[in-house]
């Protein structure tokens, strides 16, 4: 199957799955909350995290559909983080995923609550997964919470905010970005592997792959803030120039090499899987992404 066909299949599946989540609550009175949550959740986006989850599940078991509740949960948490990240008290951004940010449409209060709902409902969604041996639902939920919470993405965001007034060392930037962006990518890869009944060695390999890919993805993100356009990115660009980004630390040319290096580190972890060609191609394609 060509890389594009498989990615399209994964994307269409997760889009359809995400559409069902709030549709089933439509008899409840809090419609505005569901509208606000769906406004951002169904606004497109690359769906990279679900794609990673599906492909790791397939690489472990040959089937990928069992990963859907976990893939959706990660995408819901990712969407909540984007809504909150765009708020006036955070980055104060006006555009996301090609449309006005959530708070611009629904107001700040409802945007906070839509994010809260997506975060919490993500665990309800994840709880409908069936986790095969040797893993348990408790393993999966703990991994998701650890990745999203104060040890993971939120912790990374806090360290980022705390460090805004000073220049950071390379190690500090790596630590912040590994949490802020890397931890949800870690959750996507590892939960997909768990849904496929990964062995311990396969789960460790998924985690190692995610660590490299997460850094490569964030460095490319920093580059796109400089070389990308609002049209391509679906959000404002040039907004990071006061931040501790990789581009500020190293410049564009070195960043291009770092993206390659971290991607190849990621790819080198995949030897334990019999059929990892597609994932290798995906990781390499992401080094040149424009969106
Ligand atoms: C709790 C108030 C409050 C805020 C939380 C946790 C948080 C804010 C922010 C998390 C940090 C964050 C938003 C990191 C950005 C990571 C990143 C590279 C996002 C873009 O991901 P893509 O390119 O986006 O996959 P699409 O739209 O394609 O899904």
PDB file of C-alpha atoms and ligand atoms in Angstrom:
ATOM      1  CA  UNK A   1       0.000   0.000   0.000  1.00  0.00           C
ATOM      2  CA  UNK A   2       1.435   3.429  -0.888  1.00  0.00           C
ATOM      3  CA  UNK A   3       2.315   5.752   1.996  1.00  0.00           C
ATOM      4  CA  UNK A   4      -0.408   8.167   0.954  1.00  0.00           C
ATOM      5  CA  UNK A   5      -3.147   5.525   0.733  1.00  0.00           C
ATOM      6  CA  UNK A   6      -2.438   4.173   4.199  1.00  0.00           C
ATOM      7  CA  UNK A   7      -2.231   7.631   5.764  1.00  0.00           C
ATOM      8  CA  UNK A   8      -5.522   8.554   4.096  1.00  0.00           C
ATOM      9  CA  UNK A   9      -7.173   5.401   5.402  1.00  0.00           C
ATOM     10  CA  UNK A  10      -5.982   6.113   8.966  1.00  0.00           C
ATOM     11  CA  UNK A  11      -7.034   9.767   8.715  1.00  0.00           C
ATOM     12  CA  UNK A  12     -10.527   8.971   7.395  1.00  0.00           C
ATOM     13  CA  UNK A  13     -11.032   6.372  10.117  1.00  0.00           C
ATOM     14  CA  UNK A  14     -10.065   8.697  12.967  1.00  0.00           C
ATOM     15  CA  UNK A  15     -12.118  11.578  11.508  1.00  0.00           C
ATOM     16  CA  UNK A  16     -15.205   9.336  11.426  1.00  0.00           C
ATOM     17  CA  UNK A  17     -14.469   8.040  14.945  1.00  0.00           C
ATOM     18  CA  UNK A  18     -13.988  11.535  16.400  1.00  0.00           C
ATOM     19  CA  UNK A  19     -17.286  12.650  14.838  1.00  0.00           C
ATOM     20  CA  UNK A  20     -19.190  10.017  16.834  1.00  0.00           C
ATOM     21  CA  UNK A  21     -17.839  11.113  20.230  1.00  0.00           C
ATOM     22  CA  UNK A  22     -19.969  14.181  20.921  1.00  0.00           C
ATOM     23  CA  UNK A  23     -22.733  13.205  18.496  1.00  0.00           C
ATOM     24  CA  UNK A  24     -23.925  10.650  21.056  1.00  0.00           C
ATOM     25  CA  UNK A  25     -24.353  13.373  23.737  1.00  0.00           C
ATOM     26  CA  UNK A  26     -26.612  15.502  21.570  1.00  0.00           C
ATOM     27  CA  UNK A  27     -29.689  15.019  23.753  1.00  0.00           C
ATOM     28  CA  UNK A  28     -27.862  16.679  26.697  1.00  0.00           C
ATOM     29  CA  UNK A  29     -28.521  20.370  27.402  1.00  0.00           C
ATOM     30  CA  UNK A  30     -24.874  21.603  27.296  1.00  0.00           C
ATOM     31  CA  UNK A  31     -24.827  21.847  23.487  1.00  0.00           C
ATOM     32  CA  UNK A  32     -22.605  24.924  23.463  1.00  0.00           C
ATOM     33  CA  UNK A  33     -19.827  22.951  25.135  1.00  0.00           C
ATOM     34  CA  UNK A  34     -20.071  20.181  22.536  1.00  0.00           C
ATOM     35  CA  UNK A  35     -20.089  22.768  19.742  1.00  0.00           C
ATOM     36  CA  UNK A  36     -16.950  24.399  21.149  1.00  0.00           C
ATOM     37  CA  UNK A  37     -15.156  21.057  21.643  1.00  0.00           C
ATOM     38  CA  UNK A  38     -16.095  19.843  18.142  1.00  0.00           C
ATOM     39  CA  UNK A  39     -15.168  23.173  16.567  1.00  0.00           C
ATOM     40  CA  UNK A  40     -11.504  22.465  17.337  1.00  0.00           C
ATOM     41  CA  UNK A  41     -11.560  18.661  17.397  1.00  0.00           C
ATOM     42  CA  UNK A  42     -13.076  18.382  13.913  1.00  0.00           C
ATOM     43  CA  UNK A  43     -11.101  21.256  12.389  1.00  0.00           C
ATOM     44  CA  UNK A  44      -8.700  18.989  10.572  1.00  0.00           C
ATOM     45  CA  UNK A  45      -5.055  18.999  11.496  1.00  0.00           C
ATOM     46  CA  UNK A  46      -2.615  16.406  10.277  1.00  0.00           C
ATOM     47  CA  UNK A  47      -3.826  13.707  12.697  1.00  0.00           C
ATOM     48  CA  UNK A  48      -0.211  12.667  13.121  1.00  0.00           C
ATOM     49  CA  UNK A  49      -0.698  11.221  16.607  1.00  0.00           C
ATOM     50  CA  UNK A  50      -3.563   8.885  15.605  1.00  0.00           C
ATOM     51  CA  UNK A  51      -1.571   7.843  12.523  1.00  0.00           C
ATOM     52  CA  UNK A  52       1.374   6.923  14.754  1.00  0.00           C
ATOM     53  CA  UNK A  53      -0.879   4.982  17.116  1.00  0.00           C
ATOM     54  CA  UNK A  54      -2.518   3.032  14.277  1.00  0.00           C
ATOM     55  CA  UNK A  55       0.772   2.195  12.611  1.00  0.00           C
ATOM     56  CA  UNK A  56       2.442   0.966  15.818  1.00  0.00           C
ATOM     57  CA  UNK A  57      -0.598  -1.184  16.538  1.00  0.00           C
ATOM     58  CA  UNK A  58      -0.371  -2.636  13.025  1.00  0.00           C
ATOM     59  CA  UNK A  59       3.381  -3.199  13.318  1.00  0.00           C
ATOM     60  CA  UNK A  60       2.796  -5.227  16.501  1.00  0.00           C
ATOM     61  CA  UNK A  61      -0.283  -7.255  15.545  1.00  0.00           C
ATOM     62  CA  UNK A  62      -1.205  -6.821  11.889  1.00  0.00           C
ATOM     63  CA  UNK A  63      -4.443  -5.053  12.878  1.00  0.00           C
ATOM     64  CA  UNK A  64      -4.783  -1.341  13.552  1.00  0.00           C
ATOM     65  CA  UNK A  65      -8.470  -0.651  14.317  1.00  0.00           C
ATOM     66  CA  UNK A  66      -8.158  -1.697  18.014  1.00  0.00           C
ATOM     67  CA  UNK A  67      -6.022   1.387  18.597  1.00  0.00           C
ATOM     68  CA  UNK A  68      -8.885   3.782  17.705  1.00  0.00           C
ATOM     69  CA  UNK A  69     -10.084   4.703  21.245  1.00  0.00           C
ATOM     70  CA  UNK A  70      -6.501   5.367  22.368  1.00  0.00           C
ATOM     71  CA  UNK A  71      -5.608   7.226  19.170  1.00  0.00           C
ATOM     72  CA  UNK A  72      -8.717   9.393  19.616  1.00  0.00           C
ATOM     73  CA  UNK A  73      -7.883  10.041  23.275  1.00  0.00           C
ATOM     74  CA  UNK A  74      -4.426  11.330  22.356  1.00  0.00           C
ATOM     75  CA  UNK A  75      -5.901  13.546  19.625  1.00  0.00           C
ATOM     76  CA  UNK A  76      -8.450  14.948  22.115  1.00  0.00           C
ATOM     77  CA  UNK A  77      -5.682  15.822  24.567  1.00  0.00           C
ATOM     78  CA  UNK A  78      -3.619  17.337  21.768  1.00  0.00           C
ATOM     79  CA  UNK A  79      -6.638  19.460  20.723  1.00  0.00           C
ATOM     80  CA  UNK A  80      -7.237  20.631  24.301  1.00  0.00           C
ATOM     81  CA  UNK A  81      -3.590  21.695  24.533  1.00  0.00           C
ATOM     82  CA  UNK A  82      -3.923  23.738  21.339  1.00  0.00           C
ATOM     83  CA  UNK A  83      -7.101  25.472  22.587  1.00  0.00           C
ATOM     84  CA  UNK A  84      -5.475  26.399  25.902  1.00  0.00           C
ATOM     85  CA  UNK A  85      -2.160  27.291  24.292  1.00  0.00           C
ATOM     86  CA  UNK A  86      -3.953  29.833  22.065  1.00  0.00           C
ATOM     87  CA  UNK A  87      -5.711  31.614  24.962  1.00  0.00           C
ATOM     88  CA  UNK A  88      -4.877  35.265  25.730  1.00  0.00           C
ATOM     89  CA  UNK A  89      -3.209  34.163  28.998  1.00  0.00           C
ATOM     90  CA  UNK A  90      -0.891  31.854  27.015  1.00  0.00           C
ATOM     91  CA  UNK A  91       0.178  32.639  23.430  1.00  0.00           C
ATOM     92  CA  UNK A  92      -2.840  34.796  22.544  1.00  0.00           C
ATOM     93  CA  UNK A  93      -3.186  33.482  18.997  1.00  0.00           C
ATOM     94  CA  UNK A  94      -5.990  34.283  16.556  1.00  0.00           C
ATOM     95  CA  UNK A  95      -5.764  31.373  14.093  1.00  0.00           C
ATOM     96  CA  UNK A  96      -5.400  27.625  14.436  1.00  0.00           C
ATOM     97  CA  UNK A  97      -6.008  24.801  11.996  1.00  0.00           C
ATOM     98  CA  UNK A  98      -7.006  27.363   9.369  1.00  0.00           C
ATOM     99  CA  UNK A  99      -9.771  29.016  11.363  1.00  0.00           C
ATOM    100  CA  UNK A 100     -10.210  31.555  14.183  1.00  0.00           C
ATOM    101  CA  UNK A 101      -9.060  30.156  17.513  1.00  0.00           C
ATOM    102  CA  UNK A 102     -11.622  28.639  19.856  1.00  0.00           C
ATOM    103  CA  UNK A 103     -11.790  31.611  22.247  1.00  0.00           C
ATOM    104  CA  UNK A 104     -12.284  34.018  19.321  1.00  0.00           C
ATOM    105  CA  UNK A 105     -15.481  32.172  18.425  1.00  0.00           C
ATOM    106  CA  UNK A 106     -16.807  30.901  21.758  1.00  0.00           C
ATOM    107  CA  UNK A 107     -15.216  33.331  24.247  1.00  0.00           C
ATOM    108  CA  UNK A 108     -12.486  32.635  26.770  1.00  0.00           C
ATOM    109  CA  UNK A 109     -14.642  30.928  29.376  1.00  0.00           C
ATOM    110  CA  UNK A 110     -16.116  28.417  26.956  1.00  0.00           C
ATOM    111  CA  UNK A 111     -12.701  27.791  25.357  1.00  0.00           C
ATOM    112  CA  UNK A 112     -11.237  26.920  28.780  1.00  0.00           C
ATOM    113  CA  UNK A 113     -14.165  24.575  29.413  1.00  0.00           C
ATOM    114  CA  UNK A 114     -13.983  22.995  25.937  1.00  0.00           C
ATOM    115  CA  UNK A 115     -10.321  22.207  26.660  1.00  0.00           C
ATOM    116  CA  UNK A 116     -11.201  20.828  30.108  1.00  0.00           C
ATOM    117  CA  UNK A 117     -13.935  18.661  28.573  1.00  0.00           C
ATOM    118  CA  UNK A 118     -11.650  17.291  25.843  1.00  0.00           C
ATOM    119  CA  UNK A 119      -8.971  16.438  28.398  1.00  0.00           C
ATOM    120  CA  UNK A 120     -11.359  14.658  30.734  1.00  0.00           C
ATOM    121  CA  UNK A 121     -13.454  13.015  28.028  1.00  0.00           C
ATOM    122  CA  UNK A 122     -10.228  11.676  26.506  1.00  0.00           C
ATOM    123  CA  UNK A 123      -9.946   9.294  29.465  1.00  0.00           C
ATOM    124  CA  UNK A 124     -13.560   8.173  29.013  1.00  0.00           C
ATOM    125  CA  UNK A 125     -12.802   7.475  25.349  1.00  0.00           C
ATOM    126  CA  UNK A 126      -9.571   5.640  26.194  1.00  0.00           C
ATOM    127  CA  UNK A 127     -11.414   3.489  28.730  1.00  0.00           C
ATOM    128  CA  UNK A 128     -13.404   1.842  25.925  1.00  0.00           C
ATOM    129  CA  UNK A 129     -10.240   0.293  24.446  1.00  0.00           C
ATOM    130  CA  UNK A 130      -9.502  -3.396  24.821  1.00  0.00           C
ATOM    131  CA  UNK A 131      -5.900  -3.859  25.893  1.00  0.00           C
ATOM    132  CA  UNK A 132      -4.398  -7.264  25.114  1.00  0.00           C
ATOM    133  CA  UNK A 133      -1.807  -9.031  27.234  1.00  0.00           C
ATOM    134  CA  UNK A 134       0.822  -8.397  28.450  1.00  0.00           C
ATOM    135  CA  UNK A 135      -0.620  -4.908  29.133  1.00  0.00           C
ATOM    136  CA  UNK A 136      -3.636  -3.771  31.140  1.00  0.00           C
ATOM    137  CA  UNK A 137      -6.035  -0.842  30.975  1.00  0.00           C
ATOM    138  CA  UNK A 138      -4.301   0.553  34.064  1.00  0.00           C
ATOM    139  CA  UNK A 139      -0.981   0.547  32.152  1.00  0.00           C
ATOM    140  CA  UNK A 140      -2.571   2.430  29.265  1.00  0.00           C
ATOM    141  CA  UNK A 141      -4.356   5.011  31.408  1.00  0.00           C
ATOM    142  CA  UNK A 142      -1.245   5.620  33.520  1.00  0.00           C
ATOM    143  CA  UNK A 143       0.841   6.138  30.391  1.00  0.00           C
ATOM    144  CA  UNK A 144      -1.688   8.610  28.980  1.00  0.00           C
ATOM    145  CA  UNK A 145      -1.950  10.577  32.240  1.00  0.00           C
ATOM    146  CA  UNK A 146       1.793  10.663  32.781  1.00  0.00           C
ATOM    147  CA  UNK A 147       2.377  11.888  29.227  1.00  0.00           C
ATOM    148  CA  UNK A 148      -0.243  14.636  29.407  1.00  0.00           C
ATOM    149  CA  UNK A 149       0.135  15.832  32.994  1.00  0.00           C
ATOM    150  CA  UNK A 150       2.600  17.562  35.270  1.00  0.00           C
ATOM    151  CA  UNK A 151       5.403  15.132  34.426  1.00  0.00           C
ATOM    152  CA  UNK A 152       4.726  15.440  30.715  1.00  0.00           C
ATOM    153  CA  UNK A 153       3.119  18.025  28.425  1.00  0.00           C
ATOM    154  CA  UNK A 154       1.776  20.384  31.107  1.00  0.00           C
ATOM    155  CA  UNK A 155       5.093  20.142  32.982  1.00  0.00           C
ATOM    156  CA  UNK A 156       6.915  21.111  29.788  1.00  0.00           C
ATOM    157  CA  UNK A 157       4.618  24.088  29.280  1.00  0.00           C
ATOM    158  CA  UNK A 158       5.307  25.237  32.869  1.00  0.00           C
ATOM    159  CA  UNK A 159       9.075  24.989  32.403  1.00  0.00           C
ATOM    160  CA  UNK A 160       8.705  26.933  29.158  1.00  0.00           C
ATOM    161  CA  UNK A 161       6.758  29.739  30.842  1.00  0.00           C
ATOM    162  CA  UNK A 162       9.204  29.853  33.756  1.00  0.00           C
ATOM    163  CA  UNK A 163      12.167  30.231  31.418  1.00  0.00           C
ATOM    164  CA  UNK A 164      10.851  32.966  29.167  1.00  0.00           C
ATOM    165  CA  UNK A 165      12.930  35.741  30.726  1.00  0.00           C
ATOM    166  CA  UNK A 166      16.309  34.041  30.244  1.00  0.00           C
ATOM    167  CA  UNK A 167      18.325  32.226  27.633  1.00  0.00           C
ATOM    168  CA  UNK A 168      18.312  28.461  28.069  1.00  0.00           C
ATOM    169  CA  UNK A 169      21.032  25.878  27.681  1.00  0.00           C
ATOM    170  CA  UNK A 170      20.733  23.252  24.960  1.00  0.00           C
ATOM    171  CA  UNK A 171      19.890  20.633  27.585  1.00  0.00           C
ATOM    172  CA  UNK A 172      17.104  22.754  29.053  1.00  0.00           C
ATOM    173  CA  UNK A 173      15.506  23.323  25.622  1.00  0.00           C
ATOM    174  CA  UNK A 174      15.723  19.608  24.874  1.00  0.00           C
ATOM    175  CA  UNK A 175      14.110  18.774  28.216  1.00  0.00           C
ATOM    176  CA  UNK A 176      11.265  21.275  27.758  1.00  0.00           C
ATOM    177  CA  UNK A 177      10.470  20.213  24.203  1.00  0.00           C
ATOM    178  CA  UNK A 178      10.729  16.507  24.998  1.00  0.00           C
ATOM    179  CA  UNK A 179       7.939  17.051  27.509  1.00  0.00           C
ATOM    180  CA  UNK A 180       5.831  19.699  25.771  1.00  0.00           C
ATOM    181  CA  UNK A 181       5.642  18.114  22.337  1.00  0.00           C
ATOM    182  CA  UNK A 182       7.462  14.818  22.772  1.00  0.00           C
ATOM    183  CA  UNK A 183       5.347  13.284  25.522  1.00  0.00           C
ATOM    184  CA  UNK A 184       2.090  13.155  23.536  1.00  0.00           C
ATOM    185  CA  UNK A 185       3.951  11.676  20.581  1.00  0.00           C
ATOM    186  CA  UNK A 186       5.349   9.147  23.064  1.00  0.00           C
ATOM    187  CA  UNK A 187       1.794   8.396  24.238  1.00  0.00           C
ATOM    188  CA  UNK A 188       0.574   7.925  20.650  1.00  0.00           C
ATOM    189  CA  UNK A 189       3.366   5.502  19.720  1.00  0.00           C
ATOM    190  CA  UNK A 190       3.337   3.522  22.972  1.00  0.00           C
ATOM    191  CA  UNK A 191      -0.447   3.275  23.320  1.00  0.00           C
ATOM    192  CA  UNK A 192      -0.690   2.101  19.719  1.00  0.00           C
ATOM    193  CA  UNK A 193       1.943  -0.530  20.476  1.00  0.00           C
ATOM    194  CA  UNK A 194       0.095  -1.573  23.658  1.00  0.00           C
ATOM    195  CA  UNK A 195      -3.183  -1.918  21.724  1.00  0.00           C
ATOM    196  CA  UNK A 196      -1.307  -4.270  19.402  1.00  0.00           C
ATOM    197  CA  UNK A 197      -0.071  -6.407  22.315  1.00  0.00           C
ATOM    198  CA  UNK A 198       3.555  -5.247  22.005  1.00  0.00           C
ATOM    199  CA  UNK A 199       6.311  -7.171  23.734  1.00  0.00           C
ATOM    200  CA  UNK A 200       8.420  -5.274  26.278  1.00  0.00           C
ATOM    201  CA  UNK A 201      11.142  -4.879  23.644  1.00  0.00           C
ATOM    202  CA  UNK A 202       8.642  -3.500  21.108  1.00  0.00           C
ATOM    203  CA  UNK A 203       7.240  -1.018  23.636  1.00  0.00           C
ATOM    204  CA  UNK A 204      10.758   0.181  24.486  1.00  0.00           C
ATOM    205  CA  UNK A 205      11.480   0.584  20.768  1.00  0.00           C
ATOM    206  CA  UNK A 206       8.260   2.605  20.291  1.00  0.00           C
ATOM    207  CA  UNK A 207       9.357   4.881  23.152  1.00  0.00           C
ATOM    208  CA  UNK A 208      12.838   5.303  21.679  1.00  0.00           C
ATOM    209  CA  UNK A 209      11.383   6.067  18.243  1.00  0.00           C
ATOM    210  CA  UNK A 210       9.008   8.630  19.785  1.00  0.00           C
ATOM    211  CA  UNK A 211      11.838  10.407  21.622  1.00  0.00           C
ATOM    212  CA  UNK A 212      13.718  11.023  18.371  1.00  0.00           C
ATOM    213  CA  UNK A 213      10.641  11.808  16.306  1.00  0.00           C
ATOM    214  CA  UNK A 214       9.276  14.206  18.941  1.00  0.00           C
ATOM    215  CA  UNK A 215      12.438  16.308  18.891  1.00  0.00           C
ATOM    216  CA  UNK A 216      12.684  16.241  15.089  1.00  0.00           C
ATOM    217  CA  UNK A 217       9.019  17.261  14.858  1.00  0.00           C
ATOM    218  CA  UNK A 218       9.421  20.188  17.272  1.00  0.00           C
ATOM    219  CA  UNK A 219      12.615  21.451  15.618  1.00  0.00           C
ATOM    220  CA  UNK A 220      10.845  21.370  12.243  1.00  0.00           C
ATOM    221  CA  UNK A 221       7.927  23.213  13.913  1.00  0.00           C
ATOM    222  CA  UNK A 222      10.311  25.953  15.077  1.00  0.00           C
ATOM    223  CA  UNK A 223      11.743  26.158  11.549  1.00  0.00           C
ATOM    224  CA  UNK A 224       8.284  26.459  10.003  1.00  0.00           C
ATOM    225  CA  UNK A 225       7.519  29.400  12.271  1.00  0.00           C
ATOM    226  CA  UNK A 226      10.320  31.169  10.353  1.00  0.00           C
ATOM    227  CA  UNK A 227      10.133  29.688   6.831  1.00  0.00           C
ATOM    228  CA  UNK A 228       6.439  28.707   6.635  1.00  0.00           C
ATOM    229  CA  UNK A 229       3.399  30.775   5.691  1.00  0.00           C
ATOM    230  CA  UNK A 230       0.134  31.267   7.571  1.00  0.00           C
ATOM    231  CA  UNK A 231      -1.663  29.614   4.654  1.00  0.00           C
ATOM    232  CA  UNK A 232       0.454  26.440   4.907  1.00  0.00           C
ATOM    233  CA  UNK A 233       0.446  26.287   8.702  1.00  0.00           C
ATOM    234  CA  UNK A 234      -3.185  27.298   9.311  1.00  0.00           C
ATOM    235  CA  UNK A 235      -1.969  29.575  12.141  1.00  0.00           C
ATOM    236  CA  UNK A 236       0.050  32.738  12.616  1.00  0.00           C
ATOM    237  CA  UNK A 237       3.776  32.434  11.854  1.00  0.00           C
ATOM    238  CA  UNK A 238       6.737  34.469  13.080  1.00  0.00           C
ATOM    239  CA  UNK A 239       5.217  34.427  16.543  1.00  0.00           C
ATOM    240  CA  UNK A 240       8.073  32.584  18.258  1.00  0.00           C
ATOM    241  CA  UNK A 241      10.890  35.102  17.783  1.00  0.00           C
ATOM    242  CA  UNK A 242      11.051  35.982  21.486  1.00  0.00           C
ATOM    243  CA  UNK A 243      10.900  32.345  22.584  1.00  0.00           C
ATOM    244  CA  UNK A 244      13.589  29.827  23.408  1.00  0.00           C
ATOM    245  CA  UNK A 245      13.244  27.932  20.153  1.00  0.00           C
ATOM    246  CA  UNK A 246      15.753  25.628  18.485  1.00  0.00           C
ATOM    247  CA  UNK A 247      16.082  28.142  15.642  1.00  0.00           C
ATOM    248  CA  UNK A 248      17.050  30.870  18.107  1.00  0.00           C
ATOM    249  CA  UNK A 249      19.576  28.526  19.717  1.00  0.00           C
ATOM    250  CA  UNK A 250      21.160  27.059  16.566  1.00  0.00           C
ATOM    251  CA  UNK A 251      19.997  28.902  13.422  1.00  0.00           C
ATOM    252  CA  UNK A 252      18.086  27.384  10.511  1.00  0.00           C
ATOM    253  CA  UNK A 253      20.901  25.435   8.850  1.00  0.00           C
ATOM    254  CA  UNK A 254      21.951  23.555  11.979  1.00  0.00           C
ATOM    255  CA  UNK A 255      18.277  22.892  12.733  1.00  0.00           C
ATOM    256  CA  UNK A 256      17.886  21.215   9.342  1.00  0.00           C
ATOM    257  CA  UNK A 257      20.757  18.854  10.237  1.00  0.00           C
ATOM    258  CA  UNK A 258      19.325  18.247  13.714  1.00  0.00           C
ATOM    259  CA  UNK A 259      15.965  17.247  12.232  1.00  0.00           C
ATOM    260  CA  UNK A 260      17.781  14.672  10.065  1.00  0.00           C
ATOM    261  CA  UNK A 261      19.868  13.409  12.986  1.00  0.00           C
ATOM    262  CA  UNK A 262      16.969  12.978  15.415  1.00  0.00           C
ATOM    263  CA  UNK A 263      14.871  11.350  12.682  1.00  0.00           C
ATOM    264  CA  UNK A 264      17.607   8.816  11.912  1.00  0.00           C
ATOM    265  CA  UNK A 265      17.983   8.137  15.670  1.00  0.00           C
ATOM    266  CA  UNK A 266      14.255   7.453  15.745  1.00  0.00           C
ATOM    267  CA  UNK A 267      14.378   5.177  12.707  1.00  0.00           C
ATOM    268  CA  UNK A 268      17.278   3.188  14.168  1.00  0.00           C
ATOM    269  CA  UNK A 269      14.996   2.032  17.019  1.00  0.00           C
ATOM    270  CA  UNK A 270      12.638   0.197  14.654  1.00  0.00           C
ATOM    271  CA  UNK A 271      14.765  -2.898  14.046  1.00  0.00           C
ATOM    272  CA  UNK A 272      12.648  -5.052  16.385  1.00  0.00           C
ATOM    273  CA  UNK A 273       9.647  -4.719  14.061  1.00  0.00           C
ATOM    274  CA  UNK A 274       9.350  -6.972  11.026  1.00  0.00           C
ATOM    275  CA  UNK A 275       7.524  -4.463   8.887  1.00  0.00           C
ATOM    276  CA  UNK A 276       8.604  -0.909   9.655  1.00  0.00           C
ATOM    277  CA  UNK A 277       9.219   0.431   6.135  1.00  0.00           C
ATOM    278  CA  UNK A 278       6.113   2.595   6.151  1.00  0.00           C
ATOM    279  CA  UNK A 279       6.949   4.157   9.523  1.00  0.00           C
ATOM    280  CA  UNK A 280      10.508   4.852   8.386  1.00  0.00           C
ATOM    281  CA  UNK A 281       9.171   6.613   5.285  1.00  0.00           C
ATOM    282  CA  UNK A 282       6.694   8.626   7.360  1.00  0.00           C
ATOM    283  CA  UNK A 283       9.442   9.801   9.733  1.00  0.00           C
ATOM    284  CA  UNK A 284      11.652  10.823   6.809  1.00  0.00           C
ATOM    285  CA  UNK A 285       8.784  12.585   5.001  1.00  0.00           C
ATOM    286  CA  UNK A 286       8.133  14.639   8.156  1.00  0.00           C
ATOM    287  CA  UNK A 287      11.635  16.150   7.936  1.00  0.00           C
ATOM    288  CA  UNK A 288      10.453  18.063   4.849  1.00  0.00           C
ATOM    289  CA  UNK A 289       6.908  18.874   5.998  1.00  0.00           C
ATOM    290  CA  UNK A 290       5.477  22.313   5.231  1.00  0.00           C
ATOM    291  CA  UNK A 291       2.315  22.049   7.378  1.00  0.00           C
TER     292      UNK A 291
HETATM  293  C1  LIG B   1      -3.471  24.325  30.906  1.00  0.00           C
HETATM  294  C2  LIG B   1      -3.839  26.830  30.446  1.00  0.00           C
HETATM  295  C3  LIG B   1      -3.231  25.533  30.071  1.00  0.00           C
HETATM  296  C4  LIG B   1      -2.499  25.458  28.965  1.00  0.00           C
HETATM  297  C5  LIG B   1      -1.921  24.234  28.545  1.00  0.00           C
HETATM  298  C6  LIG B   1      -0.420  22.113  27.780  1.00  0.00           C
HETATM  299  C7  LIG B   1      -0.414  23.330  26.966  1.00  0.00           C
HETATM  300  C8  LIG B   1      -1.191  24.512  27.344  1.00  0.00           C
HETATM  301  C9  LIG B   1       0.272  23.430  25.878  1.00  0.00           C
HETATM  302  C10 LIG B   1       1.053  22.294  25.386  1.00  0.00           C
HETATM  303  C11 LIG B   1       2.097  22.702  24.549  1.00  0.00           C
HETATM  304  C12 LIG B   1       1.802  22.773  23.099  1.00  0.00           C
HETATM  305  C13 LIG B   1       0.530  23.347  22.573  1.00  0.00           C
HETATM  306  C14 LIG B   1       2.734  22.362  22.308  1.00  0.00           C
HETATM  307  C15 LIG B   1       2.635  22.457  20.844  1.00  0.00           C
HETATM  308  C16 LIG B   1       3.096  21.187  20.212  1.00  0.00           C
HETATM  309  C17 LIG B   1       2.919  21.238  18.707  1.00  0.00           C
HETATM  310  C18 LIG B   1       4.107  21.107  17.845  1.00  0.00           C
HETATM  311  C19 LIG B   1       1.707  21.420  18.185  1.00  0.00           C
HETATM  312  C20 LIG B   1       1.384  21.356  16.742  1.00  0.00           C
HETATM  313  O1  LIG B   1       1.095  20.019  16.422  1.00  0.00           O
HETATM  314  P1  LIG B   1       0.661  19.572  14.958  1.00  0.00           P
HETATM  315  O2  LIG B   1       1.577  20.237  13.965  1.00  0.00           O
HETATM  316  O3  LIG B   1      -0.775  20.251  14.847  1.00  0.00           O
HETATM  317  O4  LIG B   1       0.580  18.099  14.916  1.00  0.00           O
HETATM  318  P2  LIG B   1      -2.061  19.724  14.039  1.00  0.00           P
HETATM  319  O5  LIG B   1      -2.988  20.919  13.992  1.00  0.00           O
HETATM  320  O6  LIG B   1      -1.605  19.277  12.667  1.00  0.00           O
HETATM  321  O7  LIG B   1      -2.642  18.600  14.838  1.00  0.00           O
END
